[in-house]
Tab-separated table of C-alpha atoms in Angstrom:
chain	number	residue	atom	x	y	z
R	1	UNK	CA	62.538	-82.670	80.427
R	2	UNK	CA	59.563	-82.141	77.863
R	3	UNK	CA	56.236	-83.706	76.882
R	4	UNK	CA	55.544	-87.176	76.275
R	5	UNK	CA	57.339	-88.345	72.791
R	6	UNK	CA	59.627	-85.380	72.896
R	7	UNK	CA	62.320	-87.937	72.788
R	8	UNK	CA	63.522	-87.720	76.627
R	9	UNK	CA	64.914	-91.176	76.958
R	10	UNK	CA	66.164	-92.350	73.734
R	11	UNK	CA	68.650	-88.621	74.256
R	12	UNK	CA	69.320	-89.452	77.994
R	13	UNK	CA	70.871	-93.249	76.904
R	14	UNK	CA	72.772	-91.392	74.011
R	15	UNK	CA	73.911	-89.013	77.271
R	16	UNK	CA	74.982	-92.397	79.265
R	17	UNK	CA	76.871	-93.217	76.272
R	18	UNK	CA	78.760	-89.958	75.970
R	19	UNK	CA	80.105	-90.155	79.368
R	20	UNK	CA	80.914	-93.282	79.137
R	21	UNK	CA	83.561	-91.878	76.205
R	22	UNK	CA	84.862	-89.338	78.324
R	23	UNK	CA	85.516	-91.821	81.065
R	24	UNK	CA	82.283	-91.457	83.347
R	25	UNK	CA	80.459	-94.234	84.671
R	26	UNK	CA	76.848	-93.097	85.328
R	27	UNK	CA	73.367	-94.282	86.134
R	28	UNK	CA	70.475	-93.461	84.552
R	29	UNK	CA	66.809	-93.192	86.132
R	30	UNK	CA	63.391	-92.177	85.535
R	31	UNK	CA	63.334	-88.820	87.485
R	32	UNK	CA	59.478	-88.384	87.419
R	33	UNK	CA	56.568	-89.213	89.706
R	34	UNK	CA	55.569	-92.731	90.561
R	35	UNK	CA	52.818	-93.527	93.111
R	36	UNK	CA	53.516	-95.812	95.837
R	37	UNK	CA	52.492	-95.477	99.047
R	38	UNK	CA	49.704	-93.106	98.163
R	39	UNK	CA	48.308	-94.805	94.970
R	40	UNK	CA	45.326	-96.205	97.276
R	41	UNK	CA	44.758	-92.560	98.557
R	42	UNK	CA	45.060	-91.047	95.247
R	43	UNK	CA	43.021	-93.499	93.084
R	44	UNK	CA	40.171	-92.962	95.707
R	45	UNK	CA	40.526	-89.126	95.350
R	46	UNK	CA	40.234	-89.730	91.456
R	47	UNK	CA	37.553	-91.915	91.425
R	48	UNK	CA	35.284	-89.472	93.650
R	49	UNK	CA	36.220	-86.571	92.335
R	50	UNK	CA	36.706	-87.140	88.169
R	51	UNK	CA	33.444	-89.464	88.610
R	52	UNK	CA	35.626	-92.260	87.106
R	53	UNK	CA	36.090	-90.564	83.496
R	54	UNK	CA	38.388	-92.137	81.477
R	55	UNK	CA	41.147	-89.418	80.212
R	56	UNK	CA	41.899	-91.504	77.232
R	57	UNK	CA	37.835	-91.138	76.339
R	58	UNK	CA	37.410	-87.980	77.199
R	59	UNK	CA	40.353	-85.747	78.294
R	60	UNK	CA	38.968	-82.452	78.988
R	61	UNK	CA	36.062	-83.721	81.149
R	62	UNK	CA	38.663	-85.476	82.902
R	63	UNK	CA	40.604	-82.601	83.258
R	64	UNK	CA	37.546	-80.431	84.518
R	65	UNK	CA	36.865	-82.426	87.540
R	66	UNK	CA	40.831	-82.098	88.027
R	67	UNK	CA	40.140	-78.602	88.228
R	68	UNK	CA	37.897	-78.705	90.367
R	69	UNK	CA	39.641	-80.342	92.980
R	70	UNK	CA	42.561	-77.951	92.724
R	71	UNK	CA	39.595	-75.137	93.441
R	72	UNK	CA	38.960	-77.062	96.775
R	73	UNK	CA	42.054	-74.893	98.788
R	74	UNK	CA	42.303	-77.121	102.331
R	75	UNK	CA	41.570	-80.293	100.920
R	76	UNK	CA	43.939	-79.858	97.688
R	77	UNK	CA	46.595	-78.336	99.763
R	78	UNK	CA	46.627	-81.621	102.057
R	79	UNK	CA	46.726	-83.555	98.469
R	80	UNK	CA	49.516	-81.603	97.146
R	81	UNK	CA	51.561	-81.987	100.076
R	82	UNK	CA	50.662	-85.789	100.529
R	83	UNK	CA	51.806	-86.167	96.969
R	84	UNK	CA	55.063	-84.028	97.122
R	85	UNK	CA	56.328	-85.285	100.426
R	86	UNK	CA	56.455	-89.147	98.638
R	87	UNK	CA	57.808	-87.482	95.491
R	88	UNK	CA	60.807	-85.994	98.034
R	89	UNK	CA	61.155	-89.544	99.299
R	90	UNK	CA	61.566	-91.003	95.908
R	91	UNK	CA	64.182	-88.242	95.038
R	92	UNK	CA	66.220	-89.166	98.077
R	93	UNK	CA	66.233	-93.212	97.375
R	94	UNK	CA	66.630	-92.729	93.432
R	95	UNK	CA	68.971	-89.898	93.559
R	96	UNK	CA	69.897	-88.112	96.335
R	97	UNK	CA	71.484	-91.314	98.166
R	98	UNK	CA	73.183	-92.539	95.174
R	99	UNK	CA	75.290	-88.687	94.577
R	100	UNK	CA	76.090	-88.892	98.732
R	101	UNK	CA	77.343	-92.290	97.285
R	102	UNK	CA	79.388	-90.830	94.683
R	103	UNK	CA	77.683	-92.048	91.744
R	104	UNK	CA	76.675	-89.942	88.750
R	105	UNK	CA	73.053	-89.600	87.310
R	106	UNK	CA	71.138	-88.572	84.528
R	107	UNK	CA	67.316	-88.513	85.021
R	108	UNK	CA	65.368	-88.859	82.843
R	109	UNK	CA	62.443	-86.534	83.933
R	110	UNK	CA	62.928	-84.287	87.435
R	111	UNK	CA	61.525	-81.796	88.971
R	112	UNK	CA	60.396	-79.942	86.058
R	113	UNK	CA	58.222	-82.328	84.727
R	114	UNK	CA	56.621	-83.276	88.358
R	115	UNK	CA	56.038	-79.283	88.897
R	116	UNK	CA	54.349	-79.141	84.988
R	117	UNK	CA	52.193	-82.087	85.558
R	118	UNK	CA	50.645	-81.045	88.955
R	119	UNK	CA	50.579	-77.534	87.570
R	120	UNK	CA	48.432	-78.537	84.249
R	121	UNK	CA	46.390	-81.106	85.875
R	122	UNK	CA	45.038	-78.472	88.667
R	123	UNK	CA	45.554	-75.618	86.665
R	124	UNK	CA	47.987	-73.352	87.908
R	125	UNK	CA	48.599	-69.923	87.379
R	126	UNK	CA	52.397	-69.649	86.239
R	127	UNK	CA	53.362	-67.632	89.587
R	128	UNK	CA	52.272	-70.365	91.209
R	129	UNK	CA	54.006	-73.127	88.961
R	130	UNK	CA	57.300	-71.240	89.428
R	131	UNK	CA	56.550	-71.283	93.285
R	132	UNK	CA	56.935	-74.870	93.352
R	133	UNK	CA	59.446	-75.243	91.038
R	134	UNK	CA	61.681	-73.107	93.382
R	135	UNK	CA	60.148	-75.460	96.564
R	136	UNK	CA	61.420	-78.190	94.831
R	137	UNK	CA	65.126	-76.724	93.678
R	138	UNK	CA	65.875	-76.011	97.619
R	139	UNK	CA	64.395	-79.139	98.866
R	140	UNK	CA	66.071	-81.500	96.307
R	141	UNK	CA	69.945	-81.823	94.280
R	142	UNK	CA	70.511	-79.539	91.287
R	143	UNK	CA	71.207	-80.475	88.689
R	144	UNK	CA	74.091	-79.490	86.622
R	145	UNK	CA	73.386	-79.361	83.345
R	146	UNK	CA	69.188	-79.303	82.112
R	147	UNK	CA	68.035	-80.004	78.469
R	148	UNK	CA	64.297	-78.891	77.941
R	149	UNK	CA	63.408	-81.331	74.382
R	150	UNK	CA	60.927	-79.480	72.775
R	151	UNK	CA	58.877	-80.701	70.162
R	152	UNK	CA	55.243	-79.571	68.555
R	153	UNK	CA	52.268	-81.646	69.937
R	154	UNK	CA	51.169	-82.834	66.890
R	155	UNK	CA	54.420	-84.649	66.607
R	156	UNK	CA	54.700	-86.256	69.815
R	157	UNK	CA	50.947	-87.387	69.640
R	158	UNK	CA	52.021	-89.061	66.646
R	159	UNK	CA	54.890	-91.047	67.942
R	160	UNK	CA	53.412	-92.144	71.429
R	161	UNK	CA	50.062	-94.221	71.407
R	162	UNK	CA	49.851	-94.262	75.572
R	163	UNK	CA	49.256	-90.466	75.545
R	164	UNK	CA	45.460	-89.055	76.477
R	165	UNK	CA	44.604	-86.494	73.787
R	166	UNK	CA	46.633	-83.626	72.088
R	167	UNK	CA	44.905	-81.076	74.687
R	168	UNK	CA	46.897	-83.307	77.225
R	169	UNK	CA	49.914	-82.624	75.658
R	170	UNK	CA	49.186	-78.601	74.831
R	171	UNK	CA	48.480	-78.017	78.147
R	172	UNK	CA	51.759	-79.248	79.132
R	173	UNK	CA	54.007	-77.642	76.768
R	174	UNK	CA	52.705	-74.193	77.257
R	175	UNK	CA	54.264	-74.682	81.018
R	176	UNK	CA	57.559	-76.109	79.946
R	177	UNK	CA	57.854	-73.450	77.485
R	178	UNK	CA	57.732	-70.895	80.408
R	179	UNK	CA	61.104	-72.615	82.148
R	180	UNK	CA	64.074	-71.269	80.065
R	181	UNK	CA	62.813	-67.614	80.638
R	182	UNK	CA	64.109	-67.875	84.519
R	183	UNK	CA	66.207	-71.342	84.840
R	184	UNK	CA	69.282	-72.006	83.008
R	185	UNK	CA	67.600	-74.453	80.704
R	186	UNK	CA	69.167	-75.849	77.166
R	187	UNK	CA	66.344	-75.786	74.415
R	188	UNK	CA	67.123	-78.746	72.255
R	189	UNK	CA	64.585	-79.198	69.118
R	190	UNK	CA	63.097	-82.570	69.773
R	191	UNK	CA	62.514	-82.444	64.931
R	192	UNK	CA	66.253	-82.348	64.659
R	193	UNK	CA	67.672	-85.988	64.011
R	194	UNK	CA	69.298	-88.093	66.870
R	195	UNK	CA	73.000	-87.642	65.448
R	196	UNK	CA	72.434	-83.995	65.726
R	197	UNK	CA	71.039	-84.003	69.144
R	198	UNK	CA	73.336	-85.984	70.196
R	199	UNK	CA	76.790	-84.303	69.280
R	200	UNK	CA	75.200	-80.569	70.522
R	201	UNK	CA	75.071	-82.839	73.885
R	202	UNK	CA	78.448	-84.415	73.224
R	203	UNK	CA	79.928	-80.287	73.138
R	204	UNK	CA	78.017	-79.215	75.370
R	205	UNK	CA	79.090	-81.642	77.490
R	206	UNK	CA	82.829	-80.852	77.270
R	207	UNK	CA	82.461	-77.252	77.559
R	208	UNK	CA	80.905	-78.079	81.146
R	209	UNK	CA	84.150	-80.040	82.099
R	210	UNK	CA	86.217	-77.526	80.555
R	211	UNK	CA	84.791	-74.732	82.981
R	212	UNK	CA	84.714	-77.291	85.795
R	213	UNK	CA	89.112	-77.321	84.721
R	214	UNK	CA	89.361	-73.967	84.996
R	215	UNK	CA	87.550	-73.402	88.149
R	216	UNK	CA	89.794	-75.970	89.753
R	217	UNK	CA	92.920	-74.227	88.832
């Protein structure tokens, strides 16, 4: 998990590699939100509601008509569970079905990231951003092992030309940076170089299976 740029992807292929030494066939998939059945619904909502600004032009007008539909309590609580019910869905066809199935993943993006960008769009207080991260844990697999990228703004603005504004990004961080305090999160520093990343993974990785040993025996 971790803002756009942060490096997410390019670290979960090294992570599909370094199974793959030890042995472990796995599958990788994007673990965030993708509209499907509600993208009619929700593009509607957006247009009437952020006037049809363009984030890209303007983010934080954008974002202030978000706002202001999070304010709305009935009719953003229908949203929000419109929204989260076809997240759950997705979960259960890109992830969920293929561990009953045996198969191992690594996503890149979960819960975390859907939780961060609901909870920065509509501005959520952080009590209420850890409320749905813990509706999502019971409702959906755990994961075993989490790696939180993290990465200054400025950077990841820098290497991404498909994000909104650095605001966007800042008001996403300051959420993710709020998760290791109560989940067993790994920080990883999204400046360190690839190599590095990637053998702290590669250890990491082995110590998990060397406590899964000794739990067996």
């Amino acid at each position: 998990m971790g803002i756009d740029g942060s490096g997410k992807s390019s670290l979960a292929n090294k992570t599909k590699e370094i199974l793959l030494n030890y042995g472990i066939k796995s599958k990788y998939v994007w673990g965030g939100y993708n509209l499907f059945a509600l993208r009619p619904i929700v593009k509607m909502a957006r247009n009437v509601v952020t006037r049809k600004h363009d984030p890209f032009k303007d983010y934080s007008l954008y974002h202030s008509y978000l706002k202001k539909l999070g304010r709305r309590k009935f009719i953003f609580k229908i949203y929000k569970y419109l929204l989260l019910l076809e997240y759950l869905i997705e979960i259960l066809i890109k992830i969920r079905i293929p561990l009953w199935l045996g198969k191992n993943i690594i996503a890149d993006r979960y819960i975390f990231d859907t939780a961060t960008n609901i909870s920065s769009n509509y501005d959520f207080s952080f009590e209420e951003y850890k409320r749905l991260i813990d509706d999502l844990l019971r409702l959906c697999p755990m994961p075993d092992i989490v790696y939180f990228v993290d990465i200054p703004e400025e950077v990841a603005l820098k290497r991404k030309r498909d994000i909104p504004s650095l605001e966007y990004l800042i008001n996403r961080r300051k959420y993710y940076k709020k998760i290791p305090n109560y989940y067993n999160v790994i920080t990883l520093d999204g400046l360190d170089n690839l190599d590095n990343l990637t053998g702290f993974i590669d250890k990491n990785i082995k110590a998990f299976f060397n406590r899964l040993t000794i739990k067996r025996e």
